[in-house]
Coordinates of C-alpha atoms in Angstrom, one line a residue:
M1 CA -0.6 5.2 -3.8
I2 CA 0.0 8.8 -4.5
L3 CA 0.1 10.0 -8.4
A4 CA 3.8 11.7 -8.4
D5 CA 3.5 13.8 -11.1
S6 CA 0.5 15.6 -9.8
F7 CA 2.1 15.6 -6.3
Y8 CA 5.5 17.0 -7.7
N9 CA 3.4 19.7 -10.1
S10 CA 0.3 21.1 -7.8
Q11 CA 0.3 22.3 -4.7
K12 CA -3.4 21.6 -4.5
A13 CA -2.5 17.9 -4.9
R14 CA -0.2 17.8 -1.9
D15 CA -2.4 19.4 0.1
S16 CA -5.5 16.8 -0.6
E17 CA -3.2 13.9 -1.4
F18 CA -0.8 13.8 1.8
V19 CA -2.3 14.3 5.3
T20 CA -0.5 12.9 8.5
A21 CA 0.1 13.5 12.1
E22 CA 3.2 13.6 14.5
D23 CA 2.1 10.2 15.8
D24 CA 1.2 8.7 12.6
R25 CA 4.7 6.9 12.6
P26 CA 6.7 4.8 11.4
L27 CA 5.0 6.1 7.7
V28 CA 6.0 4.9 4.4
V29 CA 4.7 6.7 1.5
Q30 CA 4.0 5.4 -1.7
F31 CA 4.7 7.1 -5.0
A32 CA 3.5 5.9 -8.6
A33 CA 5.8 7.8 -11.3
K34 CA 7.0 7.2 -14.6
E35 CA 9.5 10.1 -14.6
T36 CA 12.9 10.1 -12.0
I37 CA 12.5 13.6 -10.9
H38 CA 8.8 13.1 -10.0
F39 CA 9.4 10.5 -7.5
S40 CA 12.7 11.9 -6.3
E41 CA 11.2 15.6 -5.8
S42 CA 8.2 14.1 -4.2
A43 CA 10.4 12.1 -1.8
R44 CA 12.3 15.1 -0.8
M45 CA 9.1 17.1 0.1
V46 CA 7.6 14.3 2.3
E47 CA 10.9 13.4 3.7
K48 CA 10.5 15.0 7.1
Y49 CA 7.0 13.9 7.6
C50 CA 7.8 10.4 7.0
D51 CA 10.1 7.3 7.5
G52 CA 10.5 5.7 3.8
V53 CA 9.0 6.3 0.3
D54 CA 8.1 3.3 -1.8
L55 CA 7.8 3.3 -5.7
N56 CA 4.4 1.2 -7.0
C57 CA 5.1 -1.2 -9.7
G58 CA 2.4 -3.7 -8.7
C59 CA -0.4 -2.4 -9.4
P60 CA -2.4 -4.3 -12.4
Q61 CA -5.3 -1.8 -13.2
K62 CA -5.5 -1.1 -16.9
W63 CA -5.5 2.7 -16.5
A64 CA -2.1 2.5 -14.2
L65 CA -0.4 0.3 -17.5
K66 CA -1.6 2.9 -19.9
E67 CA -0.2 5.5 -18.2
G68 CA 3.3 3.7 -18.1
I69 CA 3.2 3.8 -14.1
G70 CA 2.3 0.6 -11.8
A71 CA 3.4 -2.9 -12.9
C72 CA 4.5 -2.3 -16.2
L73 CA 7.8 -1.2 -14.4
I74 CA 9.0 -4.5 -13.5
D75 CA 9.9 -4.8 -17.4
N76 CA 11.7 -1.5 -17.1
P77 CA 14.3 -2.2 -14.1
E78 CA 16.8 0.7 -15.5
F79 CA 14.4 3.0 -14.8
V80 CA 13.4 1.5 -11.2
A81 CA 17.1 1.8 -10.6
D82 CA 17.9 5.0 -11.2
V83 CA 14.6 6.1 -9.3
V84 CA 16.1 4.6 -6.2
K85 CA 19.3 5.8 -6.9
Q86 CA 18.7 9.8 -7.6
T87 CA 16.0 9.4 -4.6
R88 CA 18.8 8.5 -2.5
R89 CA 21.2 11.4 -3.7
K90 CA 18.0 13.7 -2.7
V91 CA 17.0 12.7 0.8
T92 CA 19.3 13.9 3.9
N93 CA 18.6 11.5 6.3
S94 CA 20.4 8.3 6.1
N95 CA 17.6 5.9 7.6
F96 CA 15.3 7.0 5.1
T97 CA 14.1 4.1 3.3
V98 CA 13.5 4.0 -0.6
S99 CA 11.7 0.8 -1.0
T100 CA 9.8 -0.8 -3.7
K101 CA 6.7 -2.9 -4.8
I102 CA 6.6 -5.4 -7.4
R103 CA 4.4 -8.0 -9.0
I104 CA 6.3 -11.4 -10.7
H105 CA 7.1 -12.1 -14.5
D106 CA 6.1 -15.2 -16.0
N107 CA 9.6 -16.1 -16.1
L108 CA 11.0 -15.4 -12.7
S109 CA 14.5 -15.3 -13.9
R110 CA 13.5 -12.0 -14.9
T111 CA 12.0 -11.1 -11.6
V112 CA 15.4 -12.2 -9.6
D113 CA 17.3 -10.2 -11.9
F114 CA 15.4 -7.0 -11.6
C115 CA 15.4 -7.4 -7.8
R116 CA 19.2 -7.8 -8.1
Q117 CA 19.5 -4.6 -10.0
V118 CA 17.4 -3.0 -7.8
E119 CA 19.3 -4.2 -4.9
S120 CA 22.5 -2.9 -6.4
A121 CA 20.9 0.6 -6.9
G122 CA 20.6 0.5 -3.2
V123 CA 17.1 -0.3 -2.2
S124 CA 16.0 -0.8 1.0
F125 CA 13.4 -3.5 0.9
I126 CA 11.1 -5.2 -1.8
T127 CA 8.0 -6.3 -1.4
V128 CA 6.6 -8.8 -3.7
H129 CA 3.1 -9.7 -4.4
G130 CA 3.3 -12.9 -6.1
R131 CA 1.1 -12.7 -8.7
T132 CA 1.9 -11.8 -12.4
K133 CA 0.4 -8.4 -13.5
S134 CA -2.4 -10.4 -15.7
Q135 CA -3.2 -12.5 -12.7
K136 CA -6.1 -11.7 -10.3
G137 CA -8.0 -14.6 -8.8
D138 CA -5.4 -16.8 -9.2
P139 CA -3.3 -18.4 -6.1
V140 CA -0.3 -16.7 -4.6
N141 CA 2.6 -17.9 -5.8
L142 CA 4.8 -18.5 -2.7
E143 CA 7.3 -20.5 -4.3
A144 CA 8.2 -17.4 -6.2
I145 CA 8.4 -15.1 -3.1
K146 CA 10.9 -17.7 -1.9
L147 CA 13.1 -17.8 -4.7
I148 CA 13.3 -14.1 -4.7
S149 CA 13.9 -13.9 -1.0
E150 CA 16.8 -16.3 -1.5
S151 CA 18.0 -14.5 -3.9
V152 CA 19.0 -11.0 -2.3
S153 CA 20.3 -9.4 0.8
V154 CA 17.8 -7.1 1.2
P155 CA 14.5 -7.8 3.3
V156 CA 11.9 -9.1 1.1
I157 CA 8.1 -8.6 1.8
A158 CA 5.6 -11.0 1.2
N159 CA 2.1 -9.8 -0.4
G160 CA -1.0 -11.2 -1.3
D161 CA -4.4 -12.6 -0.4
V162 CA -2.8 -11.9 3.8
K163 CA -6.1 -11.6 5.7
T164 CA -5.6 -13.2 8.8
L165 CA -2.6 -13.5 11.3
D166 CA -2.9 -17.1 10.5
D167 CA -1.7 -16.4 6.9
V168 CA 1.1 -14.1 7.9
Q169 CA 2.5 -17.0 10.0
R170 CA 2.2 -19.5 7.1
F171 CA 3.6 -17.0 4.4
Q172 CA 7.0 -16.2 6.6
K173 CA 7.3 -19.9 7.3
L174 CA 6.7 -20.9 3.4
T175 CA 8.7 -17.8 1.8
G176 CA 11.5 -16.7 4.8
C177 CA 10.4 -13.2 4.2
K178 CA 11.6 -10.7 6.3
G179 CA 8.2 -9.3 6.7
V180 CA 4.3 -10.0 5.6
M181 CA 2.3 -7.1 3.9
S182 CA -1.5 -7.2 3.9
A183 CA -3.6 -4.6 1.9
R184 CA -7.3 -5.6 1.4
G185 CA -7.5 -7.5 4.4
I186 CA -5.7 -4.9 6.7
L187 CA -8.8 -2.5 5.1
E188 CA -11.2 -5.0 6.2
N189 CA -9.8 -5.8 9.5
P190 CA -7.2 -3.4 11.2
A191 CA -7.0 -5.4 14.0
M192 CA -5.5 -8.7 11.9
Y193 CA -2.2 -8.2 13.1
A194 CA -3.6 -8.6 16.9
G195 CA -5.1 -11.9 16.0
Y196 CA -8.7 -10.9 15.4
T197 CA -10.1 -12.6 12.5
T198 CA -13.4 -9.8 12.1
T199 CA -13.0 -5.9 12.9
P200 CA -13.9 -5.6 16.7
T201 CA -16.5 -2.9 17.6
Q202 CA -13.8 -0.8 19.3
C203 CA -11.4 -0.6 16.1
V204 CA -14.5 0.9 14.8
S205 CA -15.3 3.4 17.6
D206 CA -11.3 4.2 17.5
W207 CA -11.4 4.8 13.6
V208 CA -14.4 7.2 14.0
H209 CA -12.8 8.7 16.9
T210 CA -9.6 9.2 14.8
S211 CA -11.1 10.5 12.0
L212 CA -13.3 13.2 14.0
L213 CA -10.1 14.5 15.8
R214 CA -7.8 14.9 12.9
G215 CA -10.4 16.1 10.5
A216 CA -10.7 13.6 7.9
S217 CA -12.3 14.0 4.7
F218 CA -15.9 12.2 5.0
S219 CA -14.8 10.0 1.6
T220 CA -11.9 8.6 3.6
F221 CA -13.7 8.7 6.8
H222 CA -16.6 6.6 4.9
H223 CA -14.6 4.7 2.6
H224 CA -12.6 3.0 5.5
L225 CA -15.6 2.0 7.5
I226 CA -17.3 0.2 4.2
Y227 CA -14.3 -2.0 4.6
M228 CA -14.2 -2.3 8.0
L229 CA -17.9 -3.6 8.4
E230 CA -18.5 -5.4 5.3
K231 CA -18.4 -8.6 6.9
S232 CA -20.6 -7.3 9.7
L233 CA -23.6 -6.3 8.0
H234 CA -26.3 -7.8 6.1
K235 CA -26.4 -7.7 2.0
G236 CA -29.2 -4.6 2.8
E237 CA -27.5 -2.7 5.2
R238 CA -24.4 -2.6 3.3
R239 CA -26.4 -1.0 0.3
L240 CA -27.8 1.4 2.9
F241 CA -24.4 2.3 5.1
N242 CA -22.7 2.4 1.4
S243 CA -25.0 5.1 0.2
L244 CA -24.6 7.4 3.2
C245 CA -23.7 11.1 2.3
S246 CA -22.6 12.8 5.9
T247 CA -20.5 12.2 8.7
S248 CA -23.8 12.5 11.1
A249 CA -25.8 10.2 9.0
V250 CA -22.6 7.4 9.4
I251 CA -22.4 8.1 13.2
D252 CA -26.4 7.7 13.4
F253 CA -25.9 4.4 11.5
I254 CA -23.2 3.1 13.6
E255 CA -24.8 4.0 16.8
Q256 CA -28.1 2.3 15.8
N257 CA -26.6 -0.6 14.5
I258 CA -23.2 -1.8 15.8
D259 CA -23.1 -3.3 19.3

C-alpha cells in the first residue's frame, strides 16, 4: 500500500515507494487515498509501468483510520465511486484495471450497496476481506463474500486467512468468487499457489538472487526473508536472523543454516 498523497506530491516518495521491472507483470499497484486527485494522478503516473491500480478500503489500522484512509472509506461509497470514475478518465489504456479492496460492514446490506455503487462507477473488480474493520482474529465470513459475489456482476476476489492451496479451493467453492487473494500467507510462503505448504529452499534462493540482481533495498530484501523463514527457524534463530543489519550477514546466515 502506497500513500497516494506523498506519491503525488514528492519525487522522493515516487522513487522510494515504487520500483519494478519490465518482467514484473501482471502488476497492480495499490494506493491509499482520501483525495480523488491524489489517487487518479498517481494512477496516471504509474500507468505505463503496471496493469492496474487498486484503492485500499480495507486497512483497519488505527493510524490509517485516523488519517481518513483505508477501511473507513467503506462508509463513503460516493467518494470511492468518484475515485473510480475520475481515474478511468485519466488513464489512456482501456484494459487498465481500477479496483478496490474492502472490508465488510456489520450490516451486510451496506456492503452490498457499496459494491453496487462502485460497480456502477466502473470498478474492474472488488476484493473482499471477510471481516469488519474492528475484527482481527475472528473467523472470515465466507457467507458475506458469497452474498456480495452474487449481488454484483464484476469479479469478486475473496480474501482473509488464505494460507494454503486447500484454502484457495475451499474459498472458491464456498463463495463462488472469481479469485482468491492471500496477504500474509503469500508473504510467508511465496510458493503457496504452487501447492507448497512451507517455503521451499529454492524459493529462498530465488529471492536472494532476484534481490541482488534488481538492487532491492536491504529493508525489502530482509523483511521478505523474515516472513519466508518464520516457520523454518527456531525461536533463537529467528531472533538472531531478524536482528541482522547487512546483506552479507543475511547471506552468511542462510548459507550456514538453510539446507
